[in-house]
Amino acid sequence: MTRRDDGKRDHAATTDVATREASSAEARDRTDASSSASDFALLRRLGPFMRPQALLYIVSLVAAPLSALVVITQPYLLKLTIDGHITKGDIGGTERLALLYLGAVIAAWLLESAYQLSLSYAATRTIASLRAQIYAHTIGLARGFFDRHPKGQLLTRATSDIEALGETLTAGAVTIILDVIKGTGILVAMFLLDWRLTLVMLLVSPIVFLVVNGIRRILRKLFAIVRTSLAALNAFTAERLNGIEVVQLYSDEARALREYRKRLDEYRRATVQTNIWDSMVYAVIDGLTSVTMALMLWYGTGSAFGGVITAGLLAAFIDYVAKLFQPIQEFSGKLALIQRASSALEKIFGLLDTDERVRSGDDALTEPRGVLRLRDVHFAYGDGPDVLRGVELDLNPGEVVAVVGRTGSGKTTLGRLLTCAYDDYRGSIELDGHELSALRVDHVRRTIGTVEQDVRLFPGSVRFNLSLGREVDDERLTAVVEMSRATETIERLGGLDGEIEHAGQNLSVGEAQLLSIARTMAHDAPIVIFDEATANVDSLTEQKIQEATDTVLQQKTVLVIAHRLSTIINATRIAVMDAGRVVECGTHDELMGRGGAYARLFQDQFDADSPSSWASSKTASSPLALRNSK
């Protein structure tokens, strides 16, 4: 059996749940977008991330107005050339002004280059800092957050949303400062040269303002829809690719493709509408630029101004109008970037504002012994009903306590509470005399190791997957590999430096479990939880895993969450859970003698399996609890 077989029995259900979660997340995103803060307020929240690059931002802000000032002088130099020399036939006198004009062009280029380079470098560093903050914040969130949010949606926050913000910082929000300075300077220069022609130009300004402001509002709404539809598309894609085996096994490709196209169409429609409105700004401003120039030519060359408008002045004004309307035209593109970034920022800061971390106490656990006491423990997922109801349980070093029960009885939830996946339980959970909620989370997780049914392996070396980047010497790793009966597997992969493929595709389910056991042994946690660790392996592989676990359990506190009752018949104690309660507790023989819930579970599995397999299982005894039979 390969890793591809792992989890098929319930993946279809989880995929449907993920789809519903994506839909609800999409609805939440739409609500968030409709109640968004102002662009300025959102950009202001970037302050802490921009502050370390303050010097570079200052350089760009100083270079920007200087560049604008030099650009503004160019039309005036053109006026002087035409009126002072060309119209008088003095071509030779244009050389000095031509050199000045060339110098102004070069100076403007140098200043704008300094502005763009410093801004680009500062923005890149700012985005890197924000990206790191998003990752650090996300991996610290509680398990419940990930239960409610599709992975694809979170991936969108850390990738495309960040990219949209990066584009805005380098080519959008901050560059508008240059445009504003340049536009203000041009208007002042035009008024100083001739206020009458300036008023002619300003006749079209209200139209420009109304068009740009109206489209800005429309683009903001459209970009919110674009970001939301993209997040939903990414979430759906990630979920279906994660469950591709189930999709193919049930010949569900056609329906999955229809669902994908449905979400893709929503994203496409929103994107097309955005591009249409964005293009309208260019067309409108192009038209208004032409109208403005025509009006100035009409008034400037006619009798309205008493014939005092010179050719040089008219040429300068036409150049000024072109320079004024060019940033206004480009502003539509920058406006699109800003609206995209505003929508992205709302979602990014919405994620960063999420306060769903597991609360960590201050108490340290310097010498953990592995004593657990659970008293009247209750727990519910969110606002739902309690899934644990008054659980009472004791675990001591050297004991193997098995927890059994039908699906939905609360077994796995109990294990997750002990590893601080959730922290909003009621009642008391004590670890070595300390309330679990009062202990530092990292100390608790170092004290409790887990071998789960669904083993998580990362692409990389065997060494990394065993040590998870911590300092563990090769001698220790080699020893735990041997004790976990994983030597043959490691040698096949090429030793500790051998590579494990994505999701452990080059390992069987049993081999992955052996590596998981080796990882637990490498970290030497005093408490070990086996969460249905052998549920998906064959009996031969199960026996090998049991031999490995017999070594790791010496003098440790062991909690076994069991599906196959044959694996825990020699446990120190067996706790039977039903509807979130421990309804029975005792040894296998004691519970069988009572003829209660455990006996019925045992009989149900006995009827489902062959008697011979039970007999061999009883004879071989499960090393998950075999210390007690030695």
XYZ file of C-alpha atoms in Angstrom:
630
model
C 0.000 0.000 0.000
C 1.413 3.410 -0.980
C 0.915 6.847 0.531
C -1.644 7.571 -2.192
C -3.996 5.093 -0.493
C -3.927 7.015 2.771
C -7.151 8.721 3.787
C -9.336 7.749 0.808
C -12.123 6.487 3.007
C -13.060 9.964 4.215
C -11.551 12.415 1.773
C -14.732 12.839 -0.244
C -16.568 14.074 2.817
C -13.807 16.478 3.807
C -13.646 17.858 0.276
C -17.357 18.695 0.344
C -16.910 20.334 3.735
C -14.024 22.385 2.355
C -16.203 23.538 -0.526
C -18.880 24.724 1.878
C -16.190 26.458 3.938
C -14.942 28.214 0.789
C -18.462 29.451 0.071
C -18.925 30.773 3.589
C -15.462 32.332 3.506
C -16.393 34.021 0.229
C -19.489 35.489 1.866
C -17.384 36.745 4.757
C -14.937 38.329 2.332
C -17.762 40.190 0.563
C -18.961 41.533 3.902
C -15.450 42.605 4.828
C -15.000 44.423 1.516
C -18.276 46.337 1.858
C -17.248 47.723 5.240
C -13.675 48.598 4.275
C -11.620 51.384 5.758
C -10.298 54.296 3.747
C -7.275 53.893 1.492
C -5.293 56.300 3.656
C -6.070 54.424 6.855
C -4.985 51.154 5.259
C -1.751 52.641 3.932
C -1.085 54.193 7.334
C -1.147 50.700 8.841
C 1.816 49.893 6.620
C 3.852 52.415 8.627
C 5.557 49.904 10.954
C 6.652 47.836 7.947
C 7.891 50.895 6.008
C 9.706 52.564 8.906
C 12.942 50.474 8.708
C 13.345 51.717 5.108
C 12.639 55.346 6.046
C 15.919 56.667 4.594
C 15.209 55.168 1.170
C 11.662 56.510 1.186
C 13.019 59.967 2.104
C 15.478 59.808 -0.818
C 12.621 58.997 -3.186
C 10.450 61.775 -1.745
C 13.263 64.331 -2.138
C 14.145 63.223 -5.669
C 10.489 63.293 -6.776
C 9.810 67.062 -6.396
C 13.246 67.937 -7.787
C 12.505 65.825 -10.847
C 9.096 67.493 -11.202
C 10.669 70.950 -10.925
C 13.142 70.205 -13.715
C 10.369 68.813 -15.935
C 8.314 71.988 -15.418
C 11.154 74.166 -16.750
C 11.227 72.379 -20.114
C 8.101 73.997 -21.705
C 9.298 77.415 -20.482
C 12.649 76.879 -22.204
C 10.691 75.944 -25.331
C 8.748 79.247 -25.096
C 11.962 81.244 -24.762
C 13.441 79.493 -27.773
C 10.436 80.141 -30.021
C 9.601 83.702 -28.954
C 13.147 84.892 -28.392
C 14.875 83.407 -31.393
C 12.916 81.268 -33.872
C 10.141 83.829 -34.555
C 12.815 86.498 -34.984
C 14.850 84.382 -37.375
C 17.762 84.159 -34.900
C 18.498 80.448 -35.308
C 22.041 80.774 -34.048
C 20.863 81.983 -30.658
C 19.035 78.759 -29.943
C 22.203 76.781 -29.181
C 22.495 77.867 -25.539
C 18.797 77.227 -24.870
C 19.041 73.863 -26.634
C 21.901 72.879 -24.324
C 19.886 74.037 -21.306
C 16.918 71.995 -22.532
C 19.146 68.928 -22.981
C 20.578 69.449 -19.492
C 17.058 69.643 -18.063
C 16.129 66.371 -19.777
C 19.247 64.598 -18.420
C 18.754 66.023 -14.909
C 15.117 64.918 -14.901
C 16.168 61.416 -15.983
C 18.832 61.148 -13.262
C 16.507 62.410 -10.540
C 13.658 60.147 -11.609
C 16.044 57.164 -11.744
C 17.191 57.883 -8.181
C 13.568 58.213 -7.158
C 12.489 54.960 -8.837
C 15.471 52.875 -7.651
C 15.254 53.967 -4.011
C 11.494 53.485 -4.007
C 11.692 50.057 -5.638
C 14.316 48.804 -3.179
C 12.452 50.183 -0.161
C 9.141 48.714 -1.345
C 10.717 45.290 -1.913
C 12.092 45.257 1.640
C 8.741 46.426 3.018
C 6.840 43.678 1.212
C 9.327 41.051 2.385
C 8.794 42.181 5.981
C 5.006 42.047 5.603
C 5.151 38.619 3.945
C 7.263 37.277 6.820
C 4.798 38.734 9.337
C 1.857 37.059 7.586
C 3.614 33.687 7.656
C 4.708 34.033 11.282
C 1.197 35.069 12.328
C -0.554 32.342 10.346
C 1.510 29.406 11.605
C 0.827 30.542 15.169
C -2.966 30.434 14.816
C -5.013 27.790 16.566
C -6.183 24.600 14.867
C -9.766 25.860 14.869
C -8.856 28.703 12.508
C -7.538 26.259 9.906
C -10.619 24.089 10.343
C -12.759 27.018 9.126
C -10.550 28.556 6.422
C -9.571 26.741 3.214
C -5.825 26.524 2.625
C -6.180 28.018 -0.858
C -7.703 31.182 0.586
C -4.810 31.592 3.018
C -2.371 30.997 0.169
C -3.993 33.877 -1.731
C -3.374 36.203 1.226
C 0.338 35.336 1.264
C 0.908 35.402 -2.508
C -1.310 37.311 -4.936
C -2.567 39.811 -2.332
C 1.014 40.604 -1.341
C 2.032 40.905 -4.995
C -0.793 43.384 -5.617
C 0.432 45.472 -2.701
C 4.021 45.341 -3.979
C 2.957 46.662 -7.384
C 1.148 49.525 -5.692
C 4.110 50.583 -3.579
C 6.493 50.607 -6.542
C 4.182 51.995 -9.238
C 1.069 53.271 -7.520
C 0.513 55.013 -4.222
C 3.904 56.635 -3.703
C 4.345 57.616 -7.373
C 1.127 59.606 -7.121
C 3.061 62.004 -4.885
C 5.305 62.790 -7.854
C 2.258 63.322 -10.066
C 0.631 65.664 -7.529
C 3.813 67.719 -7.165
C 4.272 67.851 -10.925
C 0.633 68.775 -11.544
C 0.674 71.521 -8.912
C 3.892 72.951 -10.308
C 2.528 72.936 -13.862
C -0.626 74.785 -12.809
C 1.425 77.433 -10.988
C 3.691 77.871 -14.018
C 0.695 78.161 -16.344
C -0.942 80.817 -14.147
C 2.289 82.804 -14.040
C 2.641 82.654 -17.821
C -0.987 83.437 -18.710
C -3.945 83.109 -16.380
C -6.479 83.380 -19.235
C -5.259 80.279 -21.089
C -5.055 78.522 -17.730
C -8.748 79.225 -17.122
C -9.565 77.783 -20.552
C -7.733 74.612 -19.584
C -9.490 74.501 -16.203
C -12.898 74.441 -17.891
C -12.509 70.702 -18.414
C -11.101 70.020 -14.916
C -14.495 69.368 -13.225
C -15.279 66.766 -15.877
C -11.913 65.059 -15.299
C -12.460 65.067 -11.533
C -15.973 63.637 -11.762
C -14.912 60.902 -14.200
C -11.849 59.809 -12.219
C -13.624 59.906 -8.848
C -16.642 58.002 -10.158
C -14.518 55.296 -11.727
C -12.406 55.081 -8.557
C -15.493 54.112 -6.563
C -16.531 51.537 -9.147
C -13.027 50.060 -9.362
C -12.812 49.676 -5.587
C -15.949 47.535 -5.535
C -14.863 45.548 -8.583
C -11.416 44.806 -7.175
C -12.966 43.574 -3.930
C -14.983 41.114 -6.022
C -11.863 40.148 -8.011
C -9.871 39.372 -4.840
C -12.765 37.408 -3.332
C -13.433 35.379 -6.474
C -9.713 34.645 -6.856
C -9.506 33.417 -3.256
C -12.522 31.145 -3.830
C -10.977 29.844 -7.063
C -7.659 29.113 -5.333
C -9.417 27.402 -2.426
C -11.433 25.164 -4.754
C -8.346 24.317 -6.824
C -6.263 23.429 -3.760
C -8.982 21.223 -2.280
C -9.618 19.311 -5.507
C -5.921 18.806 -6.195
C -5.421 17.539 -2.642
C -8.232 15.060 -3.241
C -7.399 14.272 -6.879
C -7.307 10.519 -6.220
C -10.874 10.550 -4.946
C -11.973 12.713 -7.881
C -10.473 10.217 -10.325
C -11.569 7.073 -8.491
C -15.197 8.196 -8.581
C -14.946 9.539 -12.164
C -15.824 12.983 -10.855
C -13.592 14.907 -13.274
C -16.456 16.309 -15.357
C -18.361 17.680 -12.357
C -15.153 19.046 -10.799
C -14.365 20.788 -14.095
C -17.858 22.312 -14.217
C -17.492 23.608 -10.669
C -14.047 24.986 -11.506
C -15.334 26.738 -14.625
C -18.195 28.221 -12.622
C -15.742 29.841 -10.197
C -13.394 30.744 -13.042
C -16.255 32.505 -14.856
C -16.987 34.590 -11.753
C -13.342 35.645 -11.594
C -13.200 36.289 -15.358
C -16.359 38.424 -15.369
C -15.100 40.561 -12.501
C -11.702 40.970 -14.176
C -13.231 41.919 -17.546
C -15.494 44.530 -15.928
C -12.485 45.958 -14.102
C -10.463 46.216 -17.317
C -13.369 47.886 -19.135
C -13.746 50.619 -16.518
C -9.975 51.037 -16.338
C -9.786 51.490 -20.122
C -12.597 54.047 -20.044
C -10.415 56.425 -18.059
C -7.736 56.379 -20.750
C -10.283 57.023 -23.508
C -12.029 59.859 -21.648
C -8.804 61.640 -20.686
C -7.413 61.266 -24.226
C -10.542 62.951 -25.538
C -10.465 65.703 -22.926
C -6.792 66.389 -23.682
C -7.609 66.908 -27.350
C -10.589 69.131 -26.486
C -8.438 71.255 -24.169
C -5.752 71.756 -26.789
C -8.373 72.656 -29.407
C -9.924 75.242 -27.067
C -6.560 76.831 -26.362
C -5.718 76.983 -30.074
C -9.093 78.530 -30.796
C -8.873 81.155 -28.071
C -5.144 81.689 -28.391
C -5.142 82.307 -32.130
C -8.464 84.182 -32.242
C -9.494 87.639 -31.162
C -10.637 86.675 -27.667
C -7.235 87.569 -26.209
C -6.615 90.638 -28.276
C -3.876 88.947 -30.251
C -1.406 88.983 -27.341
C -0.836 85.232 -27.280
C 2.560 84.484 -28.774
C 3.494 81.316 -30.640
C 6.000 80.397 -27.938
C 3.420 80.815 -25.173
C 0.910 78.690 -27.070
C 3.519 75.975 -27.680
C 4.488 76.030 -23.989
C 0.846 75.707 -22.931
C 0.257 72.775 -25.285
C 3.364 71.088 -23.825
C 2.179 71.864 -20.283
C -1.272 70.417 -21.015
C 0.307 67.231 -22.384
C 2.532 66.940 -19.292
C -0.437 67.667 -17.010
C -2.855 65.211 -18.581
C -0.295 62.425 -18.981
C -0.065 61.724 -15.202
C -3.844 62.100 -14.975
C -4.164 59.457 -17.674
C -1.587 57.235 -15.963
C -3.402 57.892 -12.725
C -6.184 55.587 -13.891
C -3.707 52.723 -14.081
C -2.239 53.681 -10.732
C -5.767 54.038 -9.431
C -6.458 50.461 -10.494
C -3.340 49.333 -8.628
C -4.389 51.281 -5.537
C -7.888 49.817 -5.572
C -6.444 46.338 -6.010
C -4.027 46.948 -3.150
C -6.752 48.417 -0.922
C -8.837 45.303 -1.382
C -5.775 43.130 -0.764
C -4.769 45.151 2.312
C -8.208 44.761 3.871
C -7.881 40.997 3.629
C -4.225 40.947 4.696
C -4.879 43.031 7.805
C -8.064 41.065 8.383
C -5.840 37.998 8.670
C -3.252 39.788 10.823
C -6.033 41.098 13.084
C -7.308 37.568 13.649
C -6.659 36.794 17.296
C -7.104 33.044 17.395
C -3.785 31.998 18.832
C -3.608 29.294 21.439
C -3.174 31.146 24.705
C 0.206 30.380 26.211
C 0.812 30.474 29.936
C 3.978 31.564 31.703
C 4.833 28.432 33.696
C 7.868 26.480 32.521
C 8.121 22.694 32.527
C 11.827 22.125 33.020
C 11.825 18.432 34.028
C 8.646 16.840 32.664
C 7.650 13.485 34.153
C 4.577 12.727 32.080
C 1.749 12.698 34.642
C -1.636 13.736 33.229
C -4.843 14.340 35.178
C -8.132 15.176 33.437
C -11.014 16.285 35.629
C -14.525 17.126 34.371
C -13.212 18.238 30.962
C -15.753 19.763 28.573
C -15.081 21.065 25.064
C -17.071 22.318 22.067
C -16.027 23.400 18.579
C -17.024 27.052 18.322
C -20.665 27.571 19.228
C -21.556 23.930 18.632
C -22.599 21.361 21.231
C -20.074 19.837 23.616
C -18.102 16.992 22.070
C -16.378 16.248 25.383
C -18.630 16.068 28.423
C -17.072 15.665 31.835
C -14.095 13.490 30.848
C -12.162 12.020 33.790
C -8.861 10.234 33.092
C -5.451 9.615 34.689
C -2.217 8.790 32.851
C 1.043 7.933 34.617
C 4.602 7.156 33.463
C 5.017 3.507 32.490
C 1.322 3.113 31.670
C -0.457 2.592 28.376
C -3.960 4.023 28.469
C -6.097 3.247 25.442
C -9.108 5.327 24.444
C -11.665 3.557 22.264
C -15.134 4.327 21.008
C -17.232 4.649 17.919
C -16.665 7.398 15.353
C -17.604 10.792 16.791
C -17.239 9.744 20.410
C -14.525 12.374 21.064
C -11.338 10.279 20.988
C -9.309 12.411 18.579
C -10.581 15.659 20.115
C -9.190 14.531 23.457
C -5.758 14.015 21.918
C -5.844 17.434 20.264
C -6.663 19.150 23.547
C -3.608 17.584 25.160
C -1.328 18.957 22.408
C -2.830 22.477 22.703
C -4.475 22.418 19.280
C -7.417 24.002 21.119
C -7.376 25.793 24.447
C -10.944 26.805 25.246
C -11.793 23.729 27.286
C -13.654 23.777 30.579
C -12.640 21.764 33.586
C -9.069 20.863 34.509
C -6.199 19.260 32.604
C -3.042 18.982 34.707
C 0.409 18.081 33.386
C 2.858 17.266 36.163
C 0.752 19.266 38.612
C 0.448 22.347 36.370
C -2.796 23.394 34.736
C -2.277 22.941 30.998
C -3.463 26.477 30.208
C -0.885 27.910 32.647
C 2.064 26.243 30.910
C 4.036 27.601 27.998
C 2.677 26.039 24.812
C 6.134 25.205 23.449
C 6.964 23.335 26.669
C 3.743 21.321 26.456
C 4.368 20.364 22.835
C 7.947 19.324 23.587
C 6.603 17.114 26.346
C 3.968 15.358 24.227
C 4.872 13.538 21.009
C 2.242 12.353 18.541
C 2.140 9.558 15.975
C -0.913 10.214 13.831
C -2.864 8.135 11.360
C -2.156 10.669 8.607
C 1.610 11.176 8.716
C 2.862 14.603 7.621
C 6.173 14.441 5.774
C 7.924 17.318 4.030
C 9.865 17.331 0.764
C 13.502 17.141 1.798
C 16.025 14.861 3.413
C 15.274 12.058 5.841
C 17.431 13.908 8.371
C 15.241 17.011 8.200
C 12.011 15.006 8.507
C 13.314 13.284 11.631
C 14.846 16.334 13.317
C 12.549 19.035 11.848
C 15.550 21.350 11.725
C 16.548 20.927 15.367
C 20.019 19.949 16.519
C 19.984 16.137 16.668
C 23.291 14.377 15.988
C 23.542 11.604 13.394
C 24.384 9.018 16.031
C 21.063 9.667 17.764
C 19.162 9.628 14.465
C 20.775 6.354 13.404
C 19.864 4.807 16.752
C 16.197 5.832 16.570
C 15.970 4.627 12.966
C 17.198 1.222 14.071
C 14.886 1.117 17.087
C 11.916 2.101 14.942
C 12.622 -0.751 12.493
C 13.029 1.819 9.702
C 16.625 0.923 8.730
C 15.619 -0.888 5.548
C 13.449 2.035 4.455
C 16.182 4.604 5.135
C 18.769 2.565 3.235
C 16.435 2.320 0.246
C 16.113 6.113 0.246
C 19.895 6.598 0.411
C 20.517 7.086 4.123
C 19.833 10.138 6.260
C 20.580 12.374 3.276
C 18.087 10.520 1.096
C 15.222 12.582 -0.284
C 11.552 12.207 0.614
C 9.230 13.317 -2.154
C 6.231 15.626 -1.838
C 3.675 14.153 0.608
C 5.905 11.079 0.995
C 4.930 9.686 -2.405
C 8.016 7.431 -2.495
C 7.008 5.755 0.787
C 4.326 3.248 1.659
C 1.882 4.028 4.458
C 3.724 1.657 6.780
C 7.124 3.144 5.960
C 5.793 6.624 6.629
C 4.468 5.467 10.006
C 7.856 4.000 10.907
C 9.480 7.344 10.106
C 6.856 9.096 12.224
C 7.714 6.804 15.125
C 11.427 7.482 14.571
C 10.711 11.224 14.614
C 8.878 10.888 17.930
C 11.776 8.884 19.366
C 14.316 11.444 18.123
C 12.565 14.168 20.125
C 12.262 11.888 23.176
C 8.972 13.256 24.532
C 7.923 11.780 27.919
C 4.315 11.431 26.717
C 3.420 9.769 23.420
C 0.006 9.815 21.757
C -0.768 7.217 19.088
C -3.786 8.507 17.176
C -5.059 5.458 15.253
C -1.508 5.065 14.002
C -2.083 1.619 12.442
C -5.607 2.125 11.087
C -4.592 2.147 7.411
C -1.859 -0.499 7.241
C -1.925 -4.225 6.616
C -1.421 -6.724 9.427
C 2.207 -7.495 8.505
C 3.159 -3.810 8.504
C 1.150 -3.330 11.686
C 3.196 -6.021 13.410
C 6.411 -4.276 12.349
C 5.108 -0.954 13.667
C 4.111 -2.604 16.931
C 7.606 -4.027 17.345
C 9.002 -0.531 16.865
C 6.602 1.065 19.316
C 7.474 -1.460 22.015
C 10.922 0.158 22.145
C 9.756 3.748 22.269
C 7.271 3.141 25.063
C 9.744 2.196 27.782
C 9.043 4.320 30.869
C 6.836 6.722 28.937
C 3.257 7.789 29.409
C 1.313 6.456 26.448
C -2.151 7.373 25.219
C -3.433 5.162 22.412
C -6.437 6.352 20.420
C -7.453 3.053 18.894
C -9.664 1.932 16.053
C -8.606 -1.712 16.039
C -9.315 -3.116 19.465
C -6.931 -5.992 18.762
C -4.018 -3.575 19.205
C -4.835 -2.534 22.781
C -6.012 -5.716 24.528
C -2.962 -5.655 26.851
C -3.131 -1.942 27.715
C -2.827 -0.914 31.358
C -6.285 0.608 31.167
C -8.872 0.988 28.446
C -11.202 4.003 28.555
C -14.378 3.606 26.519
C -15.880 6.851 25.209
C -19.431 7.396 24.063
C -20.980 10.771 23.136
C -18.039 12.657 24.678
C -18.039 10.781 28.008
C -15.853 8.048 29.480
C -18.481 5.406 30.150
C -16.167 2.542 31.133
C -12.578 2.122 32.268
C -10.580 -0.998 33.079
C -8.424 -3.750 31.599
C -9.514 -5.785 28.603
C -10.493 -8.755 30.747
C -12.364 -6.589 33.263
C -14.340 -4.806 30.582
C -15.153 -8.012 28.726
C -16.390 -9.485 31.996
C -18.784 -6.574 32.512
C -20.461 -7.148 29.166
C -20.914 -3.407 28.627
C -20.001 -0.910 25.894
C -16.469 -2.277 25.383
C -17.685 -5.852 25.112
C -20.202 -4.802 22.471
C -17.531 -2.918 20.500
C -15.241 -5.916 20.724
C -17.966 -8.297 19.598
C -18.866 -6.026 16.666
C -15.277 -6.036 15.431
C -14.940 -9.750 16.130
C -17.957 -10.418 13.929
C -16.521 -8.187 11.195
C -13.059 -9.799 11.218
C -12.024 -13.405 10.880
C -11.559 -15.336 14.129
C -8.096 -16.396 13.020
C -6.873 -12.833 12.834
C -8.074 -12.202 16.385
C -6.379 -15.334 17.613
C -3.045 -14.419 16.061
C -3.438 -10.898 17.368
C -4.081 -12.176 20.893
C -1.128 -14.520 20.713
C 1.295 -12.001 19.279
C 0.067 -9.311 21.619
C 0.235 -5.681 20.622
C 3.454 -4.012 21.658
C 1.445 -0.840 22.228
C 0.861 -2.244 25.651
C 3.109 -5.220 25.784
C 5.257 -3.968 28.627
C 2.603 -5.275 30.985
C 2.836 -8.815 29.636
C 6.601 -9.103 29.985
